[in-house]
């Protein structure tokens, strides 16, 4: 079902649903240990500081579908990224069921203070995620915010993305980390358990990481935030300690579809 943005937002006039009231306002960019941020329970139309109910059967032919793996599914984070460039236009966030994709851990340290999520190829796994439908300006801002990632097109044959109605999208983009992903010690990509748990595990398992970043998640975030050199050293250390593997999605990075 194709629709203009907002035409099928349910109860937009009758209901005041701010992201603050819904508990979705915190942006991991401002609070790194909250990464990946709070996700909505259902599909919604993000309009400034409001999240309006949305018909999750809807698709938007004039917009680009991007599968949110980490904080891009957080209304607070999206609002923060777009507001930095004065963009307040609506963003449809549609809940979907995705087959073949799991949420792994990027093998790089971000200057905003956390180790982010990155998609991995996991055949047979089914996850409930969000597709964000960006217009041209929104997509340019989000692309620029994903400095360590390349956008890859995932087609329905390998990675079915199903709407609530069961209808499959013709495909969706996803951001693949160019540094690879961290594995669980056996070579299998590890799942992102949330920032505090992840940093606790990583620091507990590496004396070298503790020397760089401290012994606690709080110390880690405080030290790396805004420190490009330290982030680059941490990213190199992941590889030097043999913690990095491929996501299995590298082959899907290439010329972008319209």
Short mmCIF file of N, CA and C in Angstrom, two decimals, residues 4 13 18 47 64 91 98 135 142 151 155 158 161 170 202-203 235-236 256:
data_model
loop_
_atom_site.label_atom_id
_atom_site.label_comp_id
_atom_site.label_asym_id
_atom_site.label_seq_id
_atom_site.Cartn_x
_atom_site.Cartn_y
_atom_site.Cartn_z
N UNK A 4 1.11 8.90 0.77
CA UNK A 4 1.88 10.09 1.14
C UNK A 4 2.17 10.07 2.64
N UNK A 13 -4.45 14.16 15.28
CA UNK A 13 -5.01 15.36 15.87
C UNK A 13 -5.49 15.11 17.30
N UNK A 18 4.28 12.90 22.58
CA UNK A 18 5.65 13.37 22.45
C UNK A 18 6.61 12.24 22.78
N UNK A 47 7.49 13.17 13.95
CA UNK A 47 7.27 14.53 13.48
C UNK A 47 7.78 15.48 14.56
N UNK A 64 13.35 6.52 0.61
CA UNK A 64 14.30 5.41 0.61
C UNK A 64 14.16 4.59 1.89
N UNK A 91 9.38 11.47 9.58
CA UNK A 91 10.09 10.24 9.25
C UNK A 91 9.20 9.05 9.61
N UNK A 98 12.40 -9.23 9.71
CA UNK A 98 13.50 -9.40 8.77
C UNK A 98 14.11 -10.79 8.96
N UNK A 135 13.45 10.88 3.23
CA UNK A 135 13.46 11.67 2.01
C UNK A 135 14.91 12.02 1.68
N UNK A 142 21.68 11.34 7.45
CA UNK A 142 21.95 10.07 8.12
C UNK A 142 23.16 9.38 7.49
N UNK A 151 26.53 2.02 2.81
CA UNK A 151 25.13 1.61 2.64
C UNK A 151 25.06 0.48 1.61
N UNK A 155 18.26 -7.41 -1.05
CA UNK A 155 17.09 -7.78 -1.83
C UNK A 155 16.23 -8.81 -1.13
N UNK A 158 17.34 -12.89 -0.69
CA UNK A 158 18.23 -13.31 0.39
C UNK A 158 17.75 -12.86 1.76
N UNK A 161 12.04 -8.78 3.93
CA UNK A 161 11.59 -7.79 4.91
C UNK A 161 10.08 -7.70 4.80
N UNK A 170 10.36 -4.58 -1.57
CA UNK A 170 11.21 -4.93 -2.71
C UNK A 170 12.68 -4.96 -2.32
N UNK A 202 33.83 -6.45 27.17
CA UNK A 202 35.07 -6.17 26.44
C UNK A 202 36.20 -5.76 27.37
N UNK A 203 35.94 -4.88 28.32
CA UNK A 203 36.98 -4.44 29.24
C UNK A 203 37.43 -5.57 30.16
N UNK A 235 40.15 1.00 17.80
CA UNK A 235 39.72 0.25 16.63
C UNK A 235 40.85 -0.67 16.14
N UNK A 236 42.07 -0.16 16.11
CA UNK A 236 43.21 -0.99 15.72
C UNK A 236 43.42 -2.13 16.70
N UNK A 256 24.77 2.09 -5.61
CA UNK A 256 23.50 2.23 -4.92
C UNK A 256 22.35 2.27 -5.90
#
